[in-house]
PDB file of C-alpha atoms in Angstrom:
ATOM      1  CA  UNK A   1      93.905 108.663 102.970  1.00  0.00           C
ATOM      2  CA  UNK A   2      91.507 109.274 105.853  1.00  0.00           C
ATOM      3  CA  UNK A   3      92.479 107.950 109.252  1.00  0.00           C
ATOM      4  CA  UNK A   4      89.679 106.960 111.600  1.00  0.00           C
ATOM      5  CA  UNK A   5      90.212 106.479 115.289  1.00  0.00           C
ATOM      6  CA  UNK A   6      87.825 105.235 117.968  1.00  0.00           C
ATOM      7  CA  UNK A   7      88.007 105.589 121.723  1.00  0.00           C
ATOM      8  CA  UNK A   8      85.842 104.564 124.629  1.00  0.00           C
ATOM      9  CA  UNK A   9      84.201 101.206 125.033  1.00  0.00           C
ATOM     10  CA  UNK A  10      85.147  98.753 127.716  1.00  0.00           C
ATOM     11  CA  UNK A  11      82.995  96.744 130.103  1.00  0.00           C
ATOM     12  CA  UNK A  12      79.575  97.460 131.553  1.00  0.00           C
ATOM     13  CA  UNK A  13      76.910  95.669 133.536  1.00  0.00           C
ATOM     14  CA  UNK A  14      73.618  94.612 132.019  1.00  0.00           C
ATOM     15  CA  UNK A  15      71.447  97.716 131.875  1.00  0.00           C
ATOM     16  CA  UNK A  16      74.451 100.016 132.119  1.00  0.00           C
ATOM     17  CA  UNK A  17      75.835 102.645 129.779  1.00  0.00           C
ATOM     18  CA  UNK A  18      78.950 103.333 127.748  1.00  0.00           C
ATOM     19  CA  UNK A  19      80.080 105.987 125.314  1.00  0.00           C
ATOM     20  CA  UNK A  20      82.180 105.611 122.179  1.00  0.00           C
ATOM     21  CA  UNK A  21      83.926 108.405 120.312  1.00  0.00           C
ATOM     22  CA  UNK A  22      85.329 108.567 116.812  1.00  0.00           C
ATOM     23  CA  UNK A  23      87.217 111.127 114.804  1.00  0.00           C
ATOM     24  CA  UNK A  24      88.359 111.300 111.197  1.00  0.00           C
ATOM     25  CA  UNK A  25      91.644 112.923 110.195  1.00  0.00           C
ATOM     26  CA  UNK A  26      90.074 115.125 107.527  1.00  0.00           C
ATOM     27  CA  UNK A  27      86.887 117.152 107.257  1.00  0.00           C
ATOM     28  CA  UNK A  28      84.471 115.078 105.212  1.00  0.00           C
ATOM     29  CA  UNK A  29      82.038 117.939 104.750  1.00  0.00           C
ATOM     30  CA  UNK A  30      78.320 118.370 105.317  1.00  0.00           C
ATOM     31  CA  UNK A  31      77.332 115.642 102.884  1.00  0.00           C
ATOM     32  CA  UNK A  32      79.630 113.076 104.456  1.00  0.00           C
ATOM     33  CA  UNK A  33      78.428 110.213 106.584  1.00  0.00           C
ATOM     34  CA  UNK A  34      79.792 108.599 109.718  1.00  0.00           C
ATOM     35  CA  UNK A  35      78.544 105.385 111.233  1.00  0.00           C
ATOM     36  CA  UNK A  36      79.083 102.709 113.822  1.00  0.00           C
ATOM     37  CA  UNK A  37      79.135  99.013 113.031  1.00  0.00           C
ATOM     38  CA  UNK A  38      79.654  96.046 115.298  1.00  0.00           C
ATOM     39  CA  UNK A  39      80.852  92.522 114.817  1.00  0.00           C
ATOM     40  CA  UNK A  40      81.099  89.340 116.844  1.00  0.00           C
ATOM     41  CA  UNK A  41      83.300  86.417 115.814  1.00  0.00           C
ATOM     42  CA  UNK A  42      81.742  84.304 113.105  1.00  0.00           C
ATOM     43  CA  UNK A  43      79.104  86.837 112.147  1.00  0.00           C
ATOM     44  CA  UNK A  44      78.848  89.553 109.538  1.00  0.00           C
ATOM     45  CA  UNK A  45      79.562  93.119 110.552  1.00  0.00           C
ATOM     46  CA  UNK A  46      76.233  94.908 111.144  1.00  0.00           C
ATOM     47  CA  UNK A  47      75.419  98.579 111.011  1.00  0.00           C
ATOM     48  CA  UNK A  48      74.320 100.054 114.328  1.00  0.00           C
ATOM     49  CA  UNK A  49      73.805 103.752 113.600  1.00  0.00           C
ATOM     50  CA  UNK A  50      74.734 106.348 111.029  1.00  0.00           C
ATOM     51  CA  UNK A  51      74.458 110.113 110.825  1.00  0.00           C
ATOM     52  CA  UNK A  52      74.592 112.712 108.083  1.00  0.00           C
ATOM     53  CA  UNK A  53      77.246 115.199 109.168  1.00  0.00           C
ATOM     54  CA  UNK A  54      75.479 118.260 107.790  1.00  0.00           C
ATOM     55  CA  UNK A  55      71.899 117.660 108.896  1.00  0.00           C
ATOM     56  CA  UNK A  56      72.299 115.316 111.832  1.00  0.00           C
ATOM     57  CA  UNK A  57      69.799 112.917 110.312  1.00  0.00           C
ATOM     58  CA  UNK A  58      70.335 109.562 112.003  1.00  0.00           C
ATOM     59  CA  UNK A  59      69.216 106.001 111.388  1.00  0.00           C
ATOM     60  CA  UNK A  60      69.500 103.102 113.820  1.00  0.00           C
ATOM     61  CA  UNK A  61      69.485  99.322 113.789  1.00  0.00           C
ATOM     62  CA  UNK A  62      66.061  98.216 115.048  1.00  0.00           C
ATOM     63  CA  UNK A  63      67.461  96.386 118.063  1.00  0.00           C
ATOM     64  CA  UNK A  64      69.246  99.499 119.382  1.00  0.00           C
ATOM     65  CA  UNK A  65      66.529 102.043 118.587  1.00  0.00           C
ATOM     66  CA  UNK A  66      65.702 103.971 121.755  1.00  0.00           C
ATOM     67  CA  UNK A  67      68.797 102.712 123.569  1.00  0.00           C
ATOM     68  CA  UNK A  68      71.681 104.032 121.448  1.00  0.00           C
ATOM     69  CA  UNK A  69      72.142 107.608 120.264  1.00  0.00           C
ATOM     70  CA  UNK A  70      74.609 108.969 117.733  1.00  0.00           C
ATOM     71  CA  UNK A  71      75.731 112.584 117.872  1.00  0.00           C
ATOM     72  CA  UNK A  72      77.940 114.581 115.545  1.00  0.00           C
ATOM     73  CA  UNK A  73      80.457 117.231 116.487  1.00  0.00           C
ATOM     74  CA  UNK A  74      79.585 120.856 115.767  1.00  0.00           C
ATOM     75  CA  UNK A  75      82.843 121.249 113.873  1.00  0.00           C
ATOM     76  CA  UNK A  76      85.111 118.662 112.355  1.00  0.00           C
ATOM     77  CA  UNK A  77      84.399 115.076 111.477  1.00  0.00           C
ATOM     78  CA  UNK A  78      83.704 113.396 114.797  1.00  0.00           C
ATOM     79  CA  UNK A  79      80.844 111.434 116.276  1.00  0.00           C
ATOM     80  CA  UNK A  80      79.817 109.924 119.583  1.00  0.00           C
ATOM     81  CA  UNK A  81      77.718 106.853 120.202  1.00  0.00           C
ATOM     82  CA  UNK A  82      75.962 106.730 123.565  1.00  0.00           C
ATOM     83  CA  UNK A  83      74.924 103.210 124.524  1.00  0.00           C
ATOM     84  CA  UNK A  84      72.283 102.888 127.238  1.00  0.00           C
ATOM     85  CA  UNK A  85      70.332  99.996 128.737  1.00  0.00           C
ATOM     86  CA  UNK A  86      73.015  97.631 127.494  1.00  0.00           C
ATOM     87  CA  UNK A  87      72.190  94.007 126.885  1.00  0.00           C
ATOM     88  CA  UNK A  88      74.407  90.944 126.640  1.00  0.00           C
ATOM     89  CA  UNK A  89      73.791  90.814 122.890  1.00  0.00           C
ATOM     90  CA  UNK A  90      75.410  94.241 122.531  1.00  0.00           C
ATOM     91  CA  UNK A  91      78.771  92.646 123.307  1.00  0.00           C
ATOM     92  CA  UNK A  92      80.893  93.079 120.181  1.00  0.00           C
ATOM     93  CA  UNK A  93      83.793  94.891 118.576  1.00  0.00           C
ATOM     94  CA  UNK A  94      82.492  98.299 117.529  1.00  0.00           C
ATOM     95  CA  UNK A  95      83.907 100.009 114.445  1.00  0.00           C
ATOM     96  CA  UNK A  96      83.603 103.582 113.262  1.00  0.00           C
ATOM     97  CA  UNK A  97      83.153 104.034 109.532  1.00  0.00           C
ATOM     98  CA  UNK A  98      83.274 107.011 107.186  1.00  0.00           C
ATOM     99  CA  UNK A  99      81.581 107.547 103.839  1.00  0.00           C
ATOM    100  CA  UNK A 100      82.677 110.886 102.348  1.00  0.00           C
ATOM    101  CA  UNK A 101      80.227 110.452  99.485  1.00  0.00           C
ATOM    102  CA  UNK A 102      77.202 110.387 101.774  1.00  0.00           C
ATOM    103  CA  UNK A 103      74.939 108.136 103.775  1.00  0.00           C
ATOM    104  CA  UNK A 104      72.867 105.264 102.453  1.00  0.00           C
ATOM    105  CA  UNK A 105      69.292 106.468 102.179  1.00  0.00           C
ATOM    106  CA  UNK A 106      67.018 105.327 104.986  1.00  0.00           C
ATOM    107  CA  UNK A 107      69.333 102.693 106.361  1.00  0.00           C
ATOM    108  CA  UNK A 108      72.620 102.339 108.180  1.00  0.00           C
ATOM    109  CA  UNK A 109      73.890 100.440 105.190  1.00  0.00           C
ATOM    110  CA  UNK A 110      76.348  97.630 104.673  1.00  0.00           C
ATOM    111  CA  UNK A 111      80.094  97.523 105.082  1.00  0.00           C
ATOM    112  CA  UNK A 112      80.701  98.203 101.407  1.00  0.00           C
ATOM    113  CA  UNK A 113      78.850 101.532 101.685  1.00  0.00           C
ATOM    114  CA  UNK A 114      81.703 102.933 103.786  1.00  0.00           C
ATOM    115  CA  UNK A 115      85.203 103.679 102.569  1.00  0.00           C
ATOM    116  CA  UNK A 116      87.273 104.275 105.699  1.00  0.00           C
ATOM    117  CA  UNK A 117      87.345 102.310 108.943  1.00  0.00           C
ATOM    118  CA  UNK A 118      88.802 102.483 112.399  1.00  0.00           C
ATOM    119  CA  UNK A 119      90.541  99.617 114.169  1.00  0.00           C
ATOM    120  CA  UNK A 120      87.616  98.946 116.488  1.00  0.00           C
ATOM    121  CA  UNK A 121      86.949  99.144 120.198  1.00  0.00           C
ATOM    122  CA  UNK A 122      85.565  96.324 122.312  1.00  0.00           C
ATOM    123  CA  UNK A 123      82.290  96.574 124.223  1.00  0.00           C
ATOM    124  CA  UNK A 124      81.564  93.817 126.719  1.00  0.00           C
ATOM    125  CA  UNK A 125      78.299  93.593 128.656  1.00  0.00           C
ATOM    126  CA  UNK A 126      78.129  91.250 131.615  1.00  0.00           C
ATOM    127  CA  UNK A 127      75.038  90.035 133.444  1.00  0.00           C
TER     128      UNK A 127
END
């Protein structure tokens, strides 16, 4: 069983920045994939960004492209998500997800593409 734990998040002003961190309890290897999803009540969980742990190849949701950046740790299975130029619509619960078998090709993917999940961390953007 892989444990996934997020940290960071909180509140920010419109146009501000936040940073989220996530670590997995085991090394998922160079072919593994880690991602961030977000969800608001009543809506489906949507993929925000994902990264291939070995290559650093990243894919983003269109609406966050150029504002959010995902980084992987040099060693171990950990990622950061840097959120800049925050908008009200970025308010959501953010979840870290792990896919040891690899990333979906060319997309962040859907929830069912990821096997392990964190408990989530809230991001709230106020105007």
